[in-house]
Coordinates of C-alpha atoms and ligand atoms in Angstrom, one line a residue:
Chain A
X204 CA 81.4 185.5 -105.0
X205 CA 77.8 186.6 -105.1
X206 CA 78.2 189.5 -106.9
X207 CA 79.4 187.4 -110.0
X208 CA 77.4 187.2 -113.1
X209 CA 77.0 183.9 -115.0
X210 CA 76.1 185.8 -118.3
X211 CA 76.2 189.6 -118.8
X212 CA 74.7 191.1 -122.3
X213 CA 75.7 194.0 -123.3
X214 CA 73.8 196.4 -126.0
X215 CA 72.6 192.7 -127.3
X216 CA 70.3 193.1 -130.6
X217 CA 69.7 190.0 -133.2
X218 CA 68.2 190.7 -136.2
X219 CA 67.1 187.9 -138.7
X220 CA 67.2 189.9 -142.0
X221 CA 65.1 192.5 -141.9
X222 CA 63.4 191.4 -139.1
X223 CA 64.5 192.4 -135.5
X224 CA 64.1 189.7 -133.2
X225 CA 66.6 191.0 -129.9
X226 CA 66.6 194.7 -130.0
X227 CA 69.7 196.6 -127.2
X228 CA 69.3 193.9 -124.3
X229 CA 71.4 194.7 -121.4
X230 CA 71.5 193.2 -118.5
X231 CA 72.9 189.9 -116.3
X232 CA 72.2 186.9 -114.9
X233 CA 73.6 186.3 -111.0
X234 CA 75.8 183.5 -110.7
X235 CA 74.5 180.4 -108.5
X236 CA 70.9 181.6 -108.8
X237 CA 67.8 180.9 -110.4
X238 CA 66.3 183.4 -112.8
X239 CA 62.9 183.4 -114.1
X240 CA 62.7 184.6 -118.3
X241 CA 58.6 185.5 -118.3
X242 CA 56.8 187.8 -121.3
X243 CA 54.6 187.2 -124.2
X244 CA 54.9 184.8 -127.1
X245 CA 56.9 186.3 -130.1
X246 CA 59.1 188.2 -127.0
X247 CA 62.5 186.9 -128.1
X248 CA 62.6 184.5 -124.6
X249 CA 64.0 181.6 -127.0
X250 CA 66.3 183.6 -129.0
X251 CA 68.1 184.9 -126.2
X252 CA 68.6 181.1 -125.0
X253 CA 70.2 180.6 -128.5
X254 CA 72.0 183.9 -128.0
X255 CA 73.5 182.4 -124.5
X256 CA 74.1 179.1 -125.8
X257 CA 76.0 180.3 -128.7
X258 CA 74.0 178.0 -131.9
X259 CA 73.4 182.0 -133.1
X260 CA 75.3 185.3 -132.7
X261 CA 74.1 188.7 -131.7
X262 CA 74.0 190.8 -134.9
X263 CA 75.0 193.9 -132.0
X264 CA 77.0 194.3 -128.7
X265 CA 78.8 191.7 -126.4
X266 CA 77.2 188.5 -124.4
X267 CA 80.1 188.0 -121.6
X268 CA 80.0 184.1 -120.1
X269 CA 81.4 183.9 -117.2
X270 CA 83.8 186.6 -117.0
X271 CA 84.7 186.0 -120.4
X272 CA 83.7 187.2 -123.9
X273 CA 81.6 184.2 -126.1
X274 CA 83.7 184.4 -128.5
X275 CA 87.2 183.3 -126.3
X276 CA 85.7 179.8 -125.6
X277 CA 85.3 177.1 -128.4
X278 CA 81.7 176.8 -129.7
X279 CA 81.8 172.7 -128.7
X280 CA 82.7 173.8 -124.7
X281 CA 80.7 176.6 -124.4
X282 CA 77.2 174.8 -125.7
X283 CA 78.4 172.0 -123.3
X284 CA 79.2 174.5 -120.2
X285 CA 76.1 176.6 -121.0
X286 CA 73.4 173.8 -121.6
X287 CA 70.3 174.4 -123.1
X288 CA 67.0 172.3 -122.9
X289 CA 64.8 173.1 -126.0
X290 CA 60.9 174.0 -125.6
X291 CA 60.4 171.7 -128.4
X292 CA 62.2 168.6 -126.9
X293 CA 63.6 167.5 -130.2
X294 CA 64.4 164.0 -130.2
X295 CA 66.8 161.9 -132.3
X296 CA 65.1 158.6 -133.6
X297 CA 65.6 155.6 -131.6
X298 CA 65.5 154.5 -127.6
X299 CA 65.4 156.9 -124.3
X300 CA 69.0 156.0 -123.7
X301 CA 70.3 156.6 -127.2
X302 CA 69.1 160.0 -126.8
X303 CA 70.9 160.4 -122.9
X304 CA 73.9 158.8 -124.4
X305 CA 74.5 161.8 -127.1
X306 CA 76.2 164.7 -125.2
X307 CA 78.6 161.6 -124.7
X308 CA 78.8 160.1 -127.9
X309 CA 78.8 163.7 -129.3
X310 CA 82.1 164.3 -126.5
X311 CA 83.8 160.6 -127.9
X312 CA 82.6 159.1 -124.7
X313 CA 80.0 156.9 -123.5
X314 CA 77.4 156.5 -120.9
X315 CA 77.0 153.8 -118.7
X316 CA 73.1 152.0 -118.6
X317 CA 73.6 152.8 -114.5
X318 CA 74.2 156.5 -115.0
X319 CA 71.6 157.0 -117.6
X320 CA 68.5 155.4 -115.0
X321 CA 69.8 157.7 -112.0
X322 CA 69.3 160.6 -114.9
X323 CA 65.7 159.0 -115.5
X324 CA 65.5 158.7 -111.9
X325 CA 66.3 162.3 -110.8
X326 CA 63.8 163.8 -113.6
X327 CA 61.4 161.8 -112.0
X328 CA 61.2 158.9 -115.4
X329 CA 60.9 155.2 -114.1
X330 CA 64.2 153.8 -115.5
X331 CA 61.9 150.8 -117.2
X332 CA 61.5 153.9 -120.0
X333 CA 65.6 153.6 -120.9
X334 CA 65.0 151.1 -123.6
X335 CA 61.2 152.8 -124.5
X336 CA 61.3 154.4 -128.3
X337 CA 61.0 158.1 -128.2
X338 CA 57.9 157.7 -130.7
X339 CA 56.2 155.9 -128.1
X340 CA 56.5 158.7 -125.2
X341 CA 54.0 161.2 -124.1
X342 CA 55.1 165.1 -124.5
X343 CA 55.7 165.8 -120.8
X344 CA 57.9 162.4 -120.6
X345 CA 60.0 164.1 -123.4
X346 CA 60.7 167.2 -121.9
X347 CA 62.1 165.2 -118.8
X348 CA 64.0 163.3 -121.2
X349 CA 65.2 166.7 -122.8
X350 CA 66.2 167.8 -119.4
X351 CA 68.3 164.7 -118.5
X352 CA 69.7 165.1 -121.6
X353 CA 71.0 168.2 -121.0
X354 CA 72.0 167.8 -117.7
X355 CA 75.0 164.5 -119.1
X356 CA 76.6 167.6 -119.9
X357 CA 77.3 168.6 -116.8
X358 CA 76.7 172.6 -117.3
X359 CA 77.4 175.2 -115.0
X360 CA 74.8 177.1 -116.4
X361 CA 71.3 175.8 -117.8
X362 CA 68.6 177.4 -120.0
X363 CA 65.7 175.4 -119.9
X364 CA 63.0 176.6 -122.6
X365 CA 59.0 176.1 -121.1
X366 CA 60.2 172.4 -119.6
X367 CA 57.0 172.3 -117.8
X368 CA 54.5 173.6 -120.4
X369 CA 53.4 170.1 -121.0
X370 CA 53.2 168.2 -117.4
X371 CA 50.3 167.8 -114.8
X372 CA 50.8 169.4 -111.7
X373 CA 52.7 166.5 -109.8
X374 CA 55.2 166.7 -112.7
X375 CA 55.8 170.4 -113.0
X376 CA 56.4 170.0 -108.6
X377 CA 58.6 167.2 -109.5
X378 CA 60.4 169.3 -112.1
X379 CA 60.6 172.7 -110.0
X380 CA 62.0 170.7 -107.0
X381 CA 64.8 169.2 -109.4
X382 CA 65.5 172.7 -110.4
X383 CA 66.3 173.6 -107.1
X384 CA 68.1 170.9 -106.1
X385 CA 70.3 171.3 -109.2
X386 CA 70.7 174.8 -108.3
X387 CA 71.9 174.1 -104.5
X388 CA 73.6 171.2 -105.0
X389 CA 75.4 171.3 -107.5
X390 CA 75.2 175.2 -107.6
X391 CA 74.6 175.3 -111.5
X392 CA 73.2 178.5 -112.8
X393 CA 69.5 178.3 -113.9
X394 CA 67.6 180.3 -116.1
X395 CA 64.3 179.5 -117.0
X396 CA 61.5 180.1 -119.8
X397 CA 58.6 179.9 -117.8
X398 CA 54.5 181.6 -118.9
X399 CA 53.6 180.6 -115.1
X400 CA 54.3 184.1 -113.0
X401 CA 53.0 182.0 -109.8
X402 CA 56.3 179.6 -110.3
X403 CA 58.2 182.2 -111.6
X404 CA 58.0 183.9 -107.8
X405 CA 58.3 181.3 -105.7
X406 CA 60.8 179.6 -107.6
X407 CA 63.3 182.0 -108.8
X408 CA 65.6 184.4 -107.0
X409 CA 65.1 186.9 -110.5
X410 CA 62.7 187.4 -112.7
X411 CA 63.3 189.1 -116.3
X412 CA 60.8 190.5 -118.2
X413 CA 60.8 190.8 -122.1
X414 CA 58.4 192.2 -124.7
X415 CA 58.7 192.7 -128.2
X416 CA 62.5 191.8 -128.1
X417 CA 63.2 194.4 -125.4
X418 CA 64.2 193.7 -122.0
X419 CA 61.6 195.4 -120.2
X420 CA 61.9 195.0 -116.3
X421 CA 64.5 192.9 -114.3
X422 CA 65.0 192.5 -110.7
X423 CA 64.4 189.8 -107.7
X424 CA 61.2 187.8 -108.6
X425 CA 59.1 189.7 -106.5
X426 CA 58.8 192.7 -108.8
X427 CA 56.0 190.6 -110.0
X428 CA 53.8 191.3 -107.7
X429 CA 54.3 195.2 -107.8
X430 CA 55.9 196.0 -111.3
X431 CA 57.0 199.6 -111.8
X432 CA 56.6 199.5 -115.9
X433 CA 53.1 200.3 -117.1
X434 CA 53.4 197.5 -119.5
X435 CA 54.4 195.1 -117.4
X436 CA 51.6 196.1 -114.6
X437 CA 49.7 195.1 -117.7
X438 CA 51.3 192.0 -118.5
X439 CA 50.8 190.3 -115.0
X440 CA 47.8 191.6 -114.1
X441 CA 45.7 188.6 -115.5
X442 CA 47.9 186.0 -112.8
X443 CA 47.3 188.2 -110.1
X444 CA 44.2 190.3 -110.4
Chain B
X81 CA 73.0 151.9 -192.4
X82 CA 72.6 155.3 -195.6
X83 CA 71.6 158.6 -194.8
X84 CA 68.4 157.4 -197.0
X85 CA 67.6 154.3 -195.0
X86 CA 68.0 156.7 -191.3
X87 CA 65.1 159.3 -193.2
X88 CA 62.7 156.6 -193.8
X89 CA 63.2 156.4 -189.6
X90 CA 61.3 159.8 -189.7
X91 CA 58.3 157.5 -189.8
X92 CA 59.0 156.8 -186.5
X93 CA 58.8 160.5 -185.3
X94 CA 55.5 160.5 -187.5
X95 CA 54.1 158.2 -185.3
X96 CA 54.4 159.9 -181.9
X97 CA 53.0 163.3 -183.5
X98 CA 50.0 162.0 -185.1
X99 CA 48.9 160.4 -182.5
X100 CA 49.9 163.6 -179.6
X101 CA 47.7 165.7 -182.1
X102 CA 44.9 163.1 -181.9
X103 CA 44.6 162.7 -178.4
X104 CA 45.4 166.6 -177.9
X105 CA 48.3 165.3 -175.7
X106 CA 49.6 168.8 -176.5
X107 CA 53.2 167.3 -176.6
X108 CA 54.0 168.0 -180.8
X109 CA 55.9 171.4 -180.2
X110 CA 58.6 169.3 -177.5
X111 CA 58.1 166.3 -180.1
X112 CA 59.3 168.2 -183.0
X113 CA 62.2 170.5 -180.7
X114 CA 63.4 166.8 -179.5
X115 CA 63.8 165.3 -182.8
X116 CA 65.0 168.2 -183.9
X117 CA 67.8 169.1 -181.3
X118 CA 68.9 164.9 -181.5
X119 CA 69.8 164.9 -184.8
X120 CA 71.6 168.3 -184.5
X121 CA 73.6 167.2 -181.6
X122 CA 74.3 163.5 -182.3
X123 CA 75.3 165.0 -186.0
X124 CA 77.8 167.3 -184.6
X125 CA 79.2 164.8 -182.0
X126 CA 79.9 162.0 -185.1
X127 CA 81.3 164.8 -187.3
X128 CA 83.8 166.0 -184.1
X129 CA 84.1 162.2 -182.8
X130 CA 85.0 161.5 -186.6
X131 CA 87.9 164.4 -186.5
X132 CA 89.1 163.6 -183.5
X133 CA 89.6 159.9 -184.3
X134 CA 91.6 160.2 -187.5
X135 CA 94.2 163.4 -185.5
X136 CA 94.1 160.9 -182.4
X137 CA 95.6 164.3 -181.2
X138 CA 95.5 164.9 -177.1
X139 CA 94.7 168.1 -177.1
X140 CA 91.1 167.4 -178.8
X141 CA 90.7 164.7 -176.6
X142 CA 90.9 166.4 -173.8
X143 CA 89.0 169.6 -175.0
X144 CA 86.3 166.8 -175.4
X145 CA 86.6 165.8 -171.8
X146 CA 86.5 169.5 -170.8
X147 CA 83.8 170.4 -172.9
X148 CA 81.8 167.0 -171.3
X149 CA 82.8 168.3 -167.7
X150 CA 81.4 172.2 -168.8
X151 CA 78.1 170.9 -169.8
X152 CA 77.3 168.7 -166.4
X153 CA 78.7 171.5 -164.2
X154 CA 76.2 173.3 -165.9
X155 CA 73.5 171.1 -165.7
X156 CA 74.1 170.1 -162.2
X157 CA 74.9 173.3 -160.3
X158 CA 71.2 174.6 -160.4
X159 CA 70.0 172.1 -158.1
X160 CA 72.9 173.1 -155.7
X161 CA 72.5 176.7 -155.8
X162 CA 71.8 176.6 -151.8
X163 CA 75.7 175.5 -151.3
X164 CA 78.1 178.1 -152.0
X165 CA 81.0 177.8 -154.5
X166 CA 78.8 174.3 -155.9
X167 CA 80.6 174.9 -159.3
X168 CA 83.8 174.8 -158.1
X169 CA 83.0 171.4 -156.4
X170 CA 81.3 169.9 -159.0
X171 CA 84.3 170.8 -161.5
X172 CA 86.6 169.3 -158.6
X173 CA 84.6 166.3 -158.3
X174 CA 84.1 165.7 -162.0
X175 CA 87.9 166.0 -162.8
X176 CA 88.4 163.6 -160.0
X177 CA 86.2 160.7 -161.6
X178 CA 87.9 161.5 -165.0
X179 CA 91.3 161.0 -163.8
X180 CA 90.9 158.5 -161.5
X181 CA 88.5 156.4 -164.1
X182 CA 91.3 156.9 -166.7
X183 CA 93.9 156.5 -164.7
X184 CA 93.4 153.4 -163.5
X185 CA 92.1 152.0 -167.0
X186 CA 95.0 153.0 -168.7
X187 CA 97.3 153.0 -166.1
X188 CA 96.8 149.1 -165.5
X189 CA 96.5 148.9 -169.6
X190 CA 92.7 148.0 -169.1
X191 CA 91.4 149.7 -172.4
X192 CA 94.0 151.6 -175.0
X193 CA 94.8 155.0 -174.3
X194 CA 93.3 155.8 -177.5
X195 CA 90.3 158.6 -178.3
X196 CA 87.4 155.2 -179.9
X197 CA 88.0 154.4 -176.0
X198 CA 88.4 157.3 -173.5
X199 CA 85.9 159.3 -175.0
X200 CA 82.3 157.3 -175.4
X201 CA 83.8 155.7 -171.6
X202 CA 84.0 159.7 -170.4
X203 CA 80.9 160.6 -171.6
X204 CA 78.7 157.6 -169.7
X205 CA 80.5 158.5 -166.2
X206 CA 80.4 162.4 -167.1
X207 CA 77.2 161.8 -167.5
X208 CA 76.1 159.2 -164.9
X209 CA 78.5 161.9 -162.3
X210 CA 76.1 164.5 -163.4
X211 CA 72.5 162.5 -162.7
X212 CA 74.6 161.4 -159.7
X213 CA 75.1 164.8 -158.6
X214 CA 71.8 166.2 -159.0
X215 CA 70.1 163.5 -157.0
X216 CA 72.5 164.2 -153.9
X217 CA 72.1 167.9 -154.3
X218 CA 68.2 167.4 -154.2
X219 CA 68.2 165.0 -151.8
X220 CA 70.7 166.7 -149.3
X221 CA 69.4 169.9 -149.5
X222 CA 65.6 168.3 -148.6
X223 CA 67.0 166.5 -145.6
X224 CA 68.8 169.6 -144.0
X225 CA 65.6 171.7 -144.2
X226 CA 64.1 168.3 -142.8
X227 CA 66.3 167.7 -140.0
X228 CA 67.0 171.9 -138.9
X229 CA 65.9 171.1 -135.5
X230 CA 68.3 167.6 -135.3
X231 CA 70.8 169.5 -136.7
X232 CA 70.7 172.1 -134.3
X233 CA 69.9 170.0 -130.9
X234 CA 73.6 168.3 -131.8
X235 CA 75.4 171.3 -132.1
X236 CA 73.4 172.7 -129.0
X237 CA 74.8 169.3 -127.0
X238 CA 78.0 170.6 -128.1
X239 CA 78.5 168.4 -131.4
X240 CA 80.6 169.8 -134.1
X241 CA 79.2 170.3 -137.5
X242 CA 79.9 167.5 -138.7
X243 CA 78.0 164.9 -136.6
X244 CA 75.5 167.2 -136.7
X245 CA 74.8 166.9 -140.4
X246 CA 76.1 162.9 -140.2
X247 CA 72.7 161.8 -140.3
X248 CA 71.5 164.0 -143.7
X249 CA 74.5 163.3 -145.3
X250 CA 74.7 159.5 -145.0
X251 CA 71.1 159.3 -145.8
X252 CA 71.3 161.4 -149.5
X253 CA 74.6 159.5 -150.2
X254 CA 72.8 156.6 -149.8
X255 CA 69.7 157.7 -151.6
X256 CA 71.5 158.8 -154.6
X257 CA 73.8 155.6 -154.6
X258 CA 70.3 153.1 -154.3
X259 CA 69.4 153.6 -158.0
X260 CA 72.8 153.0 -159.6
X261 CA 73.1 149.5 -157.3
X262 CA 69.9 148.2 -158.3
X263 CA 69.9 148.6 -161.9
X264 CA 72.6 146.5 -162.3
X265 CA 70.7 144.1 -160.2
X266 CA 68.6 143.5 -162.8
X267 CA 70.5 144.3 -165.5
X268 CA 70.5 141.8 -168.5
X269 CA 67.1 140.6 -167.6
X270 CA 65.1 143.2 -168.0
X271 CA 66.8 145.1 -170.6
X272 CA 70.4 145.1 -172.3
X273 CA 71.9 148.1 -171.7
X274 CA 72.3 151.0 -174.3
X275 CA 76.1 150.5 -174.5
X276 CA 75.8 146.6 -175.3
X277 CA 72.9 146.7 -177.6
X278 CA 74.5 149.3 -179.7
X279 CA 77.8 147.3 -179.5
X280 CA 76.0 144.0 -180.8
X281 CA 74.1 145.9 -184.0
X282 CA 76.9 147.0 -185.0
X283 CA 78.1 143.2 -185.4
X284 CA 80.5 142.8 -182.3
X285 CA 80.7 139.7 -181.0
X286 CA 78.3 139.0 -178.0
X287 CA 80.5 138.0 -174.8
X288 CA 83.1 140.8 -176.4
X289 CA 80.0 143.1 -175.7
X290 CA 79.1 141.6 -172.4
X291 CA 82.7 142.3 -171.0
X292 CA 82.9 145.9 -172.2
X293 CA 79.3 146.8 -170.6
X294 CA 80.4 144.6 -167.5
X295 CA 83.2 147.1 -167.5
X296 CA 81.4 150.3 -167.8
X297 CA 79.2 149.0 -164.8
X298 CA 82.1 148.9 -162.4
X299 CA 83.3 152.0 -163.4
X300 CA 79.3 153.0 -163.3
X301 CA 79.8 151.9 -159.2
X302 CA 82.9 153.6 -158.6
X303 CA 81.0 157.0 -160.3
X304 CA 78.3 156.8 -157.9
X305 CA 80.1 156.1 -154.4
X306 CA 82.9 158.9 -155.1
X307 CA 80.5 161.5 -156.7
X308 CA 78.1 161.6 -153.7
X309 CA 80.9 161.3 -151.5
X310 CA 83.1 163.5 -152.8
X311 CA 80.0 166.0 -153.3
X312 CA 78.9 165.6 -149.9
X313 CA 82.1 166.0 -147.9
X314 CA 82.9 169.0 -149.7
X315 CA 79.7 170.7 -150.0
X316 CA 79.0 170.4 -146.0
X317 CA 81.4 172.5 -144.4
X318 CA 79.8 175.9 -146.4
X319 CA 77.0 175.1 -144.7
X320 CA 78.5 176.1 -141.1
X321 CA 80.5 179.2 -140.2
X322 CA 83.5 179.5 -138.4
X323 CA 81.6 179.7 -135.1
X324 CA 79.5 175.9 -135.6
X325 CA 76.6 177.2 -136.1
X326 CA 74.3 176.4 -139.3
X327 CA 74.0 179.2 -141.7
X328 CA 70.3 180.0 -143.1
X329 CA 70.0 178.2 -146.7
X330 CA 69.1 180.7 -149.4
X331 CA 65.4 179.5 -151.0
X332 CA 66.8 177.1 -153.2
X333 CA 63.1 175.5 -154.8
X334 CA 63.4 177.7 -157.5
X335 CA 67.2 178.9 -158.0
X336 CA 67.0 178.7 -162.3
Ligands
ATP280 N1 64.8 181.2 -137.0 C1 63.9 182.3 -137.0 N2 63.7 182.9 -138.2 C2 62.9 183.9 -138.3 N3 62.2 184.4 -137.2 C3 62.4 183.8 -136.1 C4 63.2 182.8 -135.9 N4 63.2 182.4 -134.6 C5 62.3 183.2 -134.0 N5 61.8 184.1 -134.9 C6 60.9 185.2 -134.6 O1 61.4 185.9 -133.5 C7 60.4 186.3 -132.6 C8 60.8 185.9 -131.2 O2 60.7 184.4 -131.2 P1 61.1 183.6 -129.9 O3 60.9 182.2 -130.3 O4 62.4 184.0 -129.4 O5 59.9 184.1 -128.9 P2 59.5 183.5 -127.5 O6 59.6 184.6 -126.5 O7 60.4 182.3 -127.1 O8 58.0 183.1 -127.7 P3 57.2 181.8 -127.1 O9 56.8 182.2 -125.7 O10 56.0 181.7 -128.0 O11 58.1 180.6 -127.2 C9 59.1 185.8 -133.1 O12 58.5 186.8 -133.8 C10 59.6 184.7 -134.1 O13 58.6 184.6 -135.1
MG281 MG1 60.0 180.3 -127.0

């Protein structure tokens, strides 16, 4: 059982025209754990997520969900098994609950005003905010929107994009605790975009490191502290100089 | 009204052109090429209307029609060069309107099936389908690039493609639909519409008029909701592929 992988890429590249964006990725991500993504802007960190979450396809080699080739599961499961929590925490127009209520609507289902405050209420969101317009929310209230969002679904697996780029340091607590209860509770897969290499240790069981499109270094989350690759000693010394 | 009495209407040509050259309005060349290409075209179409009148033969009538559809496929498909095989809709979606139109006028023995009738009624839907057409196409393909990011959060939440477009499409349906309903809100007070006018100088009687362009205003309604409609449901799936997921629009500002 803990040998599994959740997602295994094989010779992964993505190319937008011309320009190559994911260039011969291999590598996997341990079922049940928590795995930190970490590297420079422009790296390819949100690519990959779209990669995993199937809205693109690699251009080269095989992503394996689950045991199972991408391409075997219907696009609609998939992106509901493997969920994915944007950086930019796009919103559709209207009230808090309209947006928790999509992954439903989306599925031909609804969601019940109860079950949509205990989402508010396990990212931390006073449930007074379900009936609050999305216009009128602050940009660390939206990402813990985004995350509840995501999390109606149900996934086994969750990519969560920067979630905590924009919250005070209460929040991001709140938000890392969440991530680990999510992870032992329900024992859903995490992986997570994160620029903090602090969090990324004592958080995450794995850490990946990517640069220019190329996964660089991968390994438990303490590899951090003592990287082998000169470009990654680089990389991390400003956190821990 | 003589050939003689229609030159002395030059004057009114005259007018325009003396006073773009005054004010340096720079507009005399397009002046002259407009008055120009009118008379050539309006010529030709009341020497051919003429023709195929006195033959009240099918077949011309319905090289008419297919010459009508030709010209707003042509027209229309540049502002949908983003959506692949656009022509092939537009033709689809043209034909449609003609054969439903017609079909039902002449089916329920609305108007004649005679040439003086299908023919000026093709040409104002034809021709309404094609303005019709190229304000969806505009307005569509603006409100995808607008709403990428919507677009693809709802297919990320495991929407299919088309709830994730719902929102785009319904919106430049609407906004291509808005213009058609409120003319006619207004229509008769501010203006009496071409059809009517033309109808009324040349001597018909008034209501008779009334109840032809009251006529060409439903049909003007039915144009506008199937067009967009039509357009839209057929143009969105070439915007996916087979695995869901939105393909990159070629530039489309500047497709001509
Ligand atoms: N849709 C796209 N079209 C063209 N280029 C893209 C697209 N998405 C990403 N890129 C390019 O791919 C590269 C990797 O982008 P990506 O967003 O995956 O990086 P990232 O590691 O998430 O960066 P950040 O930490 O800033 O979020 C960048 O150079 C970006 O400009
Ligand atoms: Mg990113």
């Amino acid at each position: 059982m803990n040998n599994e992988q959740a997602i295994e890429l094989k010779n992964v590249s993505y190319a937008d025209g011309p320009l190559k964006i994911i260039k011969n990725v291999t590598g996997s991500f341990r079922k049940g754990k928590i795995t930190s993504l970490v590297g420079p802007s422009g790296a390819g960190k949100t690519t990959l997520f779209r990669l995993c979450n199937g809205i693109i396809s690699p251009t080269h080699g095989r992503i394996i969900i689950q045991a199972k080739p991408i391409q075997v599961y219907e696009p609609t499961d998939l992106r509901r098994n493997v969920g994915l929590a944007l950086q930019s925490a796009t919103m559709i127009a209207g009230t808090v609950y309209k947006n928790l209520q999509l992954p439903r609507i989306l599925a031909g289902d609804a969601l019940p005003e109860d079950e949509a405050a205990d989402l508010l209420a396990a990212v931390g969101l006073d449930k007074d905010l379900l009936m609050r317009h999305v216009g009128d929310l602050s940009g660390g209230q939206k990402q813990k929107v985004s995350i509840a969002r995501t999390l109606v679904n149900r996934p086994e697996i969750l990519l969560l994009d920067e979630i905590t780029s924009s919250l005070d340091r209460i929040s991001t607590h709140d938000i890392e605790n969440l991530i680990e209860k999510i992870n032992r509770e329900y024992n859903v897969t995490i992986i997570w975009i994160t620029h903090n290499l602090n969090q990324a240790i004592q958080i995450s069981d794995d850490t990946w490191v990517m640069m220019n499109g190329q996964l660089i270094e991968s390994g438990p989350s303490s590899l951090l502290t003592n990287p082998k690759n000169v470009q990654v000693k680089q990389f991390v010394k400003g956190d821990f100089a | 009204m003589s050939f003689l009495t229609l030159s002395l209407a030059l004057v009114f040509v005259l007018i325009p052109l003396i006073l773009t050259k005054t004010l340096n309005l720079g507009l005399g060349k397009d002046t002259v090429i407009a008055t120009v290409r009118s008379i050539i075209q309006l010529l030709a179409v009341g020497y051919i209307l003429t023709f195929v009148f006195a033959t009240e033969n099918l077949i011309y009538i319905i090289l008419m029609v297919i010459l009508m559809i030709t010209a707003a496929t042509h027209n229309a498909r540049k502002k949908g060069a983003a959506i692949q095989g656009i022509t092939w809709k537009l033709i689809v979606t043209f034909v449609f309107i003609e054969v439903l139109t017609q079909g039902i006028l002449i089916g329920f023995k609305i108007t004649p099936p005679e040439a003086q009738y299908i023919i000026p009624i093709s040409g104002m839907l034809i021709g309404n389908s094609m303005v019709l057409s190229i304000l969806f196409l505009n307005r569509f393909t603006a409100e995808i690039e607008a709403r990428k990011d919507e677009t693809e959060l709802i297919l990320s939440l495991g929407g299919t493609p088309k709830q994730a477009i719902h929102h785009s499409l319904i919106t430049a349906i609407k906004a291509s639909m808005i213009p058609t309903i409120e003319s006619q809100k207004t229509i008769g007070l501010v203006q009496l519409p071409g059809m009517m006018s033309g109808q009324i100088i040349a001597g018909a009687d008034p209501m008779q008029a009334v109840q032809f362009q009251l006529l060409i205003l439903f049909l003007l309604l039915t144009t506008a909701a199937v067009t967009s409609i039509m357009l839209g449901f057929l143009s969105y799936p070439t915007l996916f592929n087979s695995r869901m997921q939105l393909i990159k629009l070629p530039d489309n500002n500047n497709p001509a």
